[in-house]
Amino acid sequence: MNQPWSLIATTPMGLEAIAARELRDLGYEDVQVENGKVNFKGGPIDICRTNLWLRTADRILVKMAEFPARTFEDLFQGTKAVNWHEWIPADGEFPVEGRSLKSQLSSVPACQGIVKKAIVEQLKEHYHTEWFEETGAYYRIEVILHNDMATLVLDTTGPSLHKRGYRKLIGKAPLKETMAAALVLLSRWNPTRPLYDPCCGSGTLLIEAAMIGWNVAPGLRRSFPSEAWPCIPEEDWEQARDEAFDAVKDDIELQLYGSDIDPEAIELAKAAAKSAGFGQEIEFKVAPLAKARPEGEYGVMITNPPYGERLLEKEEVERLNRQMGFMMKTLPTWSMFVITPSRQFEHYFGRPADKRRKLFNGNIECQFYQYFGPLPPRRHHEEA
């Protein structure tokens, strides 16, 4: 089996550059950014490490092949030419899913059937059998057709990487773990500074910050289908997990605070923080935004306030935005970061943002408004 493999970290739209930075921080040099994904090279141990460590990616895929496919015969022969037997054992379960955009082969069910048939034919020739029970390890294959080009990928992750395992119950309009981690990383917060979320909901943003602060690999609490693949040695997974456990810095004191007007949300936040191992490290309390006041100096405030189209009426959202502006006037040493779809946020906040960035929270186009306060006196080398 030739290495290195072509690997893909898929990401939510707008987070590609952050995931690329994560990959470079992990030591990957040949990193290429495209819409919704980051391409890089690696072998078995890299599949293990990236599944465990990437905070802003959704999945780690292996790019098996890419070829022109204008006819079903093109698709069949291109798929059959791949050495599937090097990956899928005789008892492997290999469902095929698909997508098609701007391609002559527009029937996704038909394309899935062709790819499945071609893989079966290739495996038949290698394993000398006419029947595959598919009772073993799980190999999800996807065929992506775009502009008459077929790309075949193998999913090493299973359920999306945003499913860390600590959030058992979900509150209203939750912020995905991947987006929450991205907001913390974009703020350049570090654990020497207080962090406060005045609209914390079920606490996801603060839990992700705690994991970043203690350098906890987000995938440590979950499993992956590729752990059962013979082509990825069990010792590689053991090594990657041992590295991740050794990297935890749980002796760092965290200053993490959250509040929300909804008592039910605060109970969910406390339960999730406890499940994640941060029950004592994050302080949650019930409080309306008008009475929210963080403690400490040179802190960072990051929040995902309610959106009018999802939870509150437009007037209520405007009032919350004004209250955040008033709050910031009383916190001259703090930095503030707000993600919202509101195009008038700066007007109600009372001040133009120092920087804005377009992000998608689910399918909602948002702006990440960034207000930079002064740096702590003793740490002039850090960014706000």
Short mmCIF file of N, CA, C and O in Angstrom, two decimals, residues 170-245:
data_model
loop_
_atom_site.label_atom_id
_atom_site.label_comp_id
_atom_site.label_asym_id
_atom_site.label_seq_id
_atom_site.Cartn_x
_atom_site.Cartn_y
_atom_site.Cartn_z
N ILE A 170 -29.12 18.47 24.62
CA ILE A 170 -28.88 19.65 23.80
C ILE A 170 -29.93 20.71 24.08
O ILE A 170 -31.13 20.41 24.11
N GLY A 171 -29.49 21.94 24.33
CA GLY A 171 -30.41 23.04 24.56
C GLY A 171 -30.88 23.65 23.26
O GLY A 171 -30.64 23.14 22.17
N LYS A 172 -31.57 24.79 23.37
CA LYS A 172 -32.08 25.49 22.18
C LYS A 172 -30.92 26.11 21.40
O LYS A 172 -29.99 26.65 21.98
N ALA A 173 -31.02 26.05 20.08
CA ALA A 173 -30.04 26.70 19.18
C ALA A 173 -28.61 26.51 19.64
O ALA A 173 -27.90 27.48 19.88
N PRO A 174 -28.15 25.26 19.77
CA PRO A 174 -26.80 25.04 20.28
C PRO A 174 -25.73 25.46 19.27
O PRO A 174 -25.94 25.39 18.07
N LEU A 175 -24.60 25.89 19.80
CA LEU A 175 -23.43 26.19 18.98
C LEU A 175 -22.64 24.90 18.83
O LEU A 175 -22.32 24.25 19.82
N LYS A 176 -22.35 24.52 17.58
CA LYS A 176 -21.59 23.28 17.38
C LYS A 176 -20.21 23.40 18.01
O LYS A 176 -19.60 24.47 18.01
N GLU A 177 -19.70 22.27 18.49
CA GLU A 177 -18.40 22.26 19.14
C GLU A 177 -17.28 22.77 18.23
O GLU A 177 -16.37 23.47 18.69
N THR A 178 -17.35 22.40 16.94
CA THR A 178 -16.32 22.86 16.01
C THR A 178 -16.33 24.38 15.87
O THR A 178 -15.28 25.03 15.85
N MET A 179 -17.52 24.98 15.78
CA MET A 179 -17.61 26.44 15.67
C MET A 179 -17.19 27.10 16.98
O MET A 179 -16.49 28.13 16.96
N ALA A 180 -17.60 26.53 18.10
CA ALA A 180 -17.20 27.11 19.39
C ALA A 180 -15.68 27.13 19.53
O ALA A 180 -15.09 28.13 19.95
N ALA A 181 -15.04 26.02 19.16
CA ALA A 181 -13.58 25.97 19.22
C ALA A 181 -12.96 27.01 18.28
O ALA A 181 -11.97 27.67 18.63
N ALA A 182 -13.55 27.17 17.09
CA ALA A 182 -13.03 28.14 16.13
C ALA A 182 -13.09 29.56 16.68
O ALA A 182 -12.15 30.35 16.52
N LEU A 183 -14.20 29.89 17.36
CA LEU A 183 -14.32 31.24 17.92
C LEU A 183 -13.25 31.50 18.98
O LEU A 183 -12.68 32.59 19.04
N VAL A 184 -12.99 30.50 19.80
CA VAL A 184 -11.95 30.66 20.81
C VAL A 184 -10.58 30.81 20.15
O VAL A 184 -9.78 31.68 20.53
N LEU A 185 -10.30 29.99 19.16
CA LEU A 185 -9.01 30.07 18.47
C LEU A 185 -8.84 31.40 17.75
O LEU A 185 -7.76 31.99 17.74
N LEU A 186 -9.91 31.91 17.14
CA LEU A 186 -9.85 33.19 16.45
C LEU A 186 -9.62 34.35 17.41
O LEU A 186 -9.02 35.36 17.05
N SER A 187 -10.11 34.22 18.63
CA SER A 187 -9.94 35.29 19.61
C SER A 187 -8.51 35.36 20.15
O SER A 187 -8.14 36.36 20.77
N ARG A 188 -7.74 34.31 19.94
CA ARG A 188 -6.38 34.19 20.47
C ARG A 188 -6.35 34.28 22.00
O ARG A 188 -5.36 34.70 22.60
N TRP A 189 -7.47 33.87 22.61
CA TRP A 189 -7.49 33.78 24.07
C TRP A 189 -6.45 32.79 24.55
O TRP A 189 -6.14 31.81 23.86
N ASN A 190 -5.89 33.01 25.72
CA ASN A 190 -5.03 32.01 26.35
C ASN A 190 -5.39 31.92 27.83
O ASN A 190 -6.00 32.85 28.39
N PRO A 191 -5.07 30.82 28.49
CA PRO A 191 -5.56 30.60 29.85
C PRO A 191 -5.00 31.53 30.92
O PRO A 191 -5.39 31.41 32.09
N THR A 192 -4.09 32.43 30.56
CA THR A 192 -3.65 33.42 31.56
C THR A 192 -4.68 34.54 31.70
O THR A 192 -4.56 35.37 32.61
N ARG A 193 -5.69 34.56 30.83
CA ARG A 193 -6.68 35.64 30.84
C ARG A 193 -8.07 35.09 31.18
O ARG A 193 -8.40 33.96 30.81
N PRO A 194 -8.91 35.88 31.85
CA PRO A 194 -10.29 35.44 32.09
C PRO A 194 -11.05 35.34 30.76
O PRO A 194 -10.77 36.10 29.82
N LEU A 195 -12.00 34.42 30.72
CA LEU A 195 -12.88 34.28 29.56
C LEU A 195 -14.31 34.22 30.06
O LEU A 195 -14.62 33.46 30.99
N TYR A 196 -15.17 35.00 29.45
CA TYR A 196 -16.56 35.10 29.91
C TYR A 196 -17.51 35.03 28.72
O TYR A 196 -17.28 35.68 27.69
N ASP A 197 -18.58 34.25 28.87
CA ASP A 197 -19.64 34.17 27.88
C ASP A 197 -20.95 34.55 28.56
O ASP A 197 -21.48 33.79 29.37
N PRO A 198 -21.51 35.76 28.28
CA PRO A 198 -22.71 36.21 28.97
C PRO A 198 -24.01 35.62 28.41
O PRO A 198 -25.07 35.85 28.98
N CYS A 199 -23.93 34.88 27.29
CA CYS A 199 -25.10 34.19 26.73
C CYS A 199 -24.68 32.74 26.48
O CYS A 199 -24.72 32.25 25.35
N CYS A 200 -24.27 32.06 27.54
CA CYS A 200 -23.53 30.80 27.39
C CYS A 200 -24.39 29.61 26.98
O CYS A 200 -23.85 28.59 26.56
N GLY A 201 -25.73 29.71 27.09
CA GLY A 201 -26.55 28.58 26.71
C GLY A 201 -26.11 27.31 27.43
O GLY A 201 -25.91 27.31 28.65
N SER A 202 -25.88 26.24 26.67
CA SER A 202 -25.48 24.98 27.29
C SER A 202 -23.97 24.85 27.49
O SER A 202 -23.47 23.76 27.72
N GLY A 203 -23.25 25.97 27.37
CA GLY A 203 -21.85 26.01 27.81
C GLY A 203 -20.80 25.52 26.85
O GLY A 203 -19.63 25.41 27.21
N THR A 204 -21.18 25.24 25.60
CA THR A 204 -20.24 24.62 24.66
C THR A 204 -18.98 25.46 24.46
O THR A 204 -17.87 24.93 24.44
N LEU A 205 -19.14 26.77 24.30
CA LEU A 205 -17.99 27.62 24.02
C LEU A 205 -16.97 27.57 25.17
O LEU A 205 -15.76 27.47 24.94
N LEU A 206 -17.46 27.59 26.39
CA LEU A 206 -16.55 27.57 27.55
C LEU A 206 -15.90 26.20 27.73
O LEU A 206 -14.73 26.11 28.13
N ILE A 207 -16.63 25.14 27.42
CA ILE A 207 -16.05 23.80 27.52
C ILE A 207 -14.95 23.63 26.47
O ILE A 207 -13.87 23.09 26.76
N GLU A 208 -15.20 24.11 25.26
CA GLU A 208 -14.15 24.05 24.23
C GLU A 208 -12.94 24.88 24.63
O GLU A 208 -11.79 24.48 24.39
N ALA A 209 -13.17 26.03 25.26
CA ALA A 209 -12.05 26.84 25.73
C ALA A 209 -11.26 26.11 26.81
O ALA A 209 -10.02 26.15 26.82
N ALA A 210 -11.96 25.41 27.69
CA ALA A 210 -11.27 24.64 28.73
C ALA A 210 -10.38 23.56 28.11
O ALA A 210 -9.25 23.33 28.55
N MET A 211 -10.90 22.89 27.07
CA MET A 211 -10.12 21.86 26.40
C MET A 211 -8.89 22.46 25.73
O MET A 211 -7.80 21.87 25.77
N ILE A 212 -9.06 23.65 25.13
CA ILE A 212 -7.91 24.33 24.53
C ILE A 212 -6.93 24.76 25.61
O ILE A 212 -5.71 24.60 25.46
N GLY A 213 -7.44 25.31 26.70
CA GLY A 213 -6.58 25.79 27.78
C GLY A 213 -5.74 24.70 28.41
O GLY A 213 -4.58 24.93 28.78
N TRP A 214 -6.31 23.51 28.52
CA TRP A 214 -5.57 22.38 29.11
C TRP A 214 -4.93 21.50 28.05
O TRP A 214 -4.37 20.45 28.37
N ASN A 215 -5.04 21.88 26.78
CA ASN A 215 -4.47 21.11 25.66
C ASN A 215 -5.02 19.68 25.62
O ASN A 215 -4.28 18.70 25.42
N VAL A 216 -6.32 19.57 25.80
CA VAL A 216 -6.99 18.26 25.74
C VAL A 216 -7.41 17.99 24.30
O VAL A 216 -8.14 18.78 23.70
N ALA A 217 -6.96 16.89 23.74
CA ALA A 217 -7.36 16.51 22.38
C ALA A 217 -8.87 16.26 22.36
O ALA A 217 -9.37 15.46 23.14
N PRO A 218 -9.63 16.92 21.48
CA PRO A 218 -11.09 16.82 21.52
C PRO A 218 -11.65 15.45 21.20
O PRO A 218 -12.77 15.13 21.55
N GLY A 219 -10.85 14.60 20.52
CA GLY A 219 -11.34 13.27 20.16
C GLY A 219 -11.01 12.18 21.15
O GLY A 219 -11.29 11.00 20.91
N LEU A 220 -10.43 12.55 22.29
CA LEU A 220 -9.99 11.53 23.26
C LEU A 220 -11.14 10.72 23.85
O LEU A 220 -10.95 9.57 24.24
N ARG A 221 -12.32 11.30 23.92
CA ARG A 221 -13.44 10.65 24.62
C ARG A 221 -14.29 9.78 23.70
O ARG A 221 -15.29 9.22 24.14
N ARG A 222 -13.92 9.66 22.42
CA ARG A 222 -14.79 8.95 21.49
C ARG A 222 -14.02 7.91 20.69
O ARG A 222 -12.79 7.81 20.80
N SER A 223 -14.75 7.15 19.90
CA SER A 223 -14.12 6.11 19.08
C SER A 223 -14.34 6.45 17.60
O SER A 223 -15.14 7.32 17.25
N PHE A 224 -13.64 5.73 16.74
CA PHE A 224 -13.68 5.96 15.30
C PHE A 224 -13.74 4.61 14.59
O PHE A 224 -13.11 3.65 15.02
N PRO A 225 -14.49 4.51 13.48
CA PRO A 225 -14.57 3.22 12.77
C PRO A 225 -13.21 2.72 12.30
O PRO A 225 -12.97 1.51 12.25
N SER A 226 -12.29 3.65 11.98
CA SER A 226 -10.98 3.24 11.47
C SER A 226 -10.10 2.59 12.54
O SER A 226 -9.05 2.03 12.22
N GLU A 227 -10.55 2.64 13.81
CA GLU A 227 -9.80 1.91 14.86
C GLU A 227 -9.87 0.41 14.62
O GLU A 227 -9.03 -0.34 15.14
N ALA A 228 -10.87 -0.04 13.87
CA ALA A 228 -11.04 -1.48 13.61
C ALA A 228 -10.48 -1.89 12.26
O ALA A 228 -10.62 -3.05 11.86
N TRP A 229 -9.82 -0.99 11.54
CA TRP A 229 -9.30 -1.31 10.22
C TRP A 229 -7.94 -1.99 10.32
O TRP A 229 -7.01 -1.46 10.95
N PRO A 230 -7.77 -3.15 9.70
CA PRO A 230 -6.46 -3.84 9.72
C PRO A 230 -5.33 -3.00 9.10
O PRO A 230 -4.17 -3.16 9.47
N CYS A 231 -5.65 -2.10 8.17
CA CYS A 231 -4.61 -1.32 7.50
C CYS A 231 -4.05 -0.21 8.39
O CYS A 231 -3.06 0.44 8.02
N ILE A 232 -4.68 0.04 9.53
CA ILE A 232 -4.15 1.02 10.50
C ILE A 232 -3.79 0.24 11.75
O ILE A 232 -4.67 -0.21 12.49
N PRO A 233 -2.49 0.05 12.01
CA PRO A 233 -2.07 -0.78 13.15
C PRO A 233 -2.65 -0.31 14.48
O PRO A 233 -2.73 0.90 14.73
N GLU A 234 -3.05 -1.25 15.30
CA GLU A 234 -3.60 -0.93 16.61
C GLU A 234 -2.61 -0.12 17.45
O GLU A 234 -2.99 0.79 18.19
N GLU A 235 -1.31 -0.41 17.25
CA GLU A 235 -0.30 0.33 18.03
C GLU A 235 -0.22 1.79 17.62
O GLU A 235 0.22 2.64 18.43
N ASP A 236 -0.63 2.12 16.38
CA ASP A 236 -0.67 3.54 15.99
C ASP A 236 -1.72 4.29 16.78
O ASP A 236 -1.48 5.43 17.23
N TRP A 237 -2.88 3.68 16.94
CA TRP A 237 -3.91 4.31 17.77
C TRP A 237 -3.45 4.44 19.22
O TRP A 237 -3.68 5.47 19.86
N GLU A 238 -2.81 3.40 19.72
CA GLU A 238 -2.32 3.45 21.10
C GLU A 238 -1.29 4.55 21.26
O GLU A 238 -1.31 5.31 22.25
N GLN A 239 -0.38 4.66 20.29
CA GLN A 239 0.65 5.70 20.36
C GLN A 239 0.02 7.10 20.31
O GLN A 239 0.39 7.98 21.10
N ALA A 240 -0.93 7.30 19.40
CA ALA A 240 -1.56 8.61 19.27
C ALA A 240 -2.33 8.99 20.53
O ALA A 240 -2.28 10.15 20.98
N ARG A 241 -3.03 8.02 21.13
CA ARG A 241 -3.76 8.31 22.37
C ARG A 241 -2.80 8.57 23.53
O ARG A 241 -3.03 9.46 24.36
N ASP A 242 -1.71 7.80 23.61
CA ASP A 242 -0.72 8.04 24.67
C ASP A 242 -0.12 9.43 24.54
O ASP A 242 0.07 10.14 25.54
N GLU A 243 0.19 9.84 23.30
CA GLU A 243 0.72 11.19 23.06
C GLU A 243 -0.28 12.25 23.54
O GLU A 243 0.11 13.25 24.16
N ALA A 244 -1.56 12.01 23.24
CA ALA A 244 -2.58 12.99 23.62
C ALA A 244 -2.74 13.07 25.13
O ALA A 244 -2.85 14.17 25.70
N PHE A 245 -2.74 11.92 25.80
CA PHE A 245 -2.84 11.93 27.27
C PHE A 245 -1.64 12.63 27.90
O PHE A 245 -1.78 13.40 28.85
#
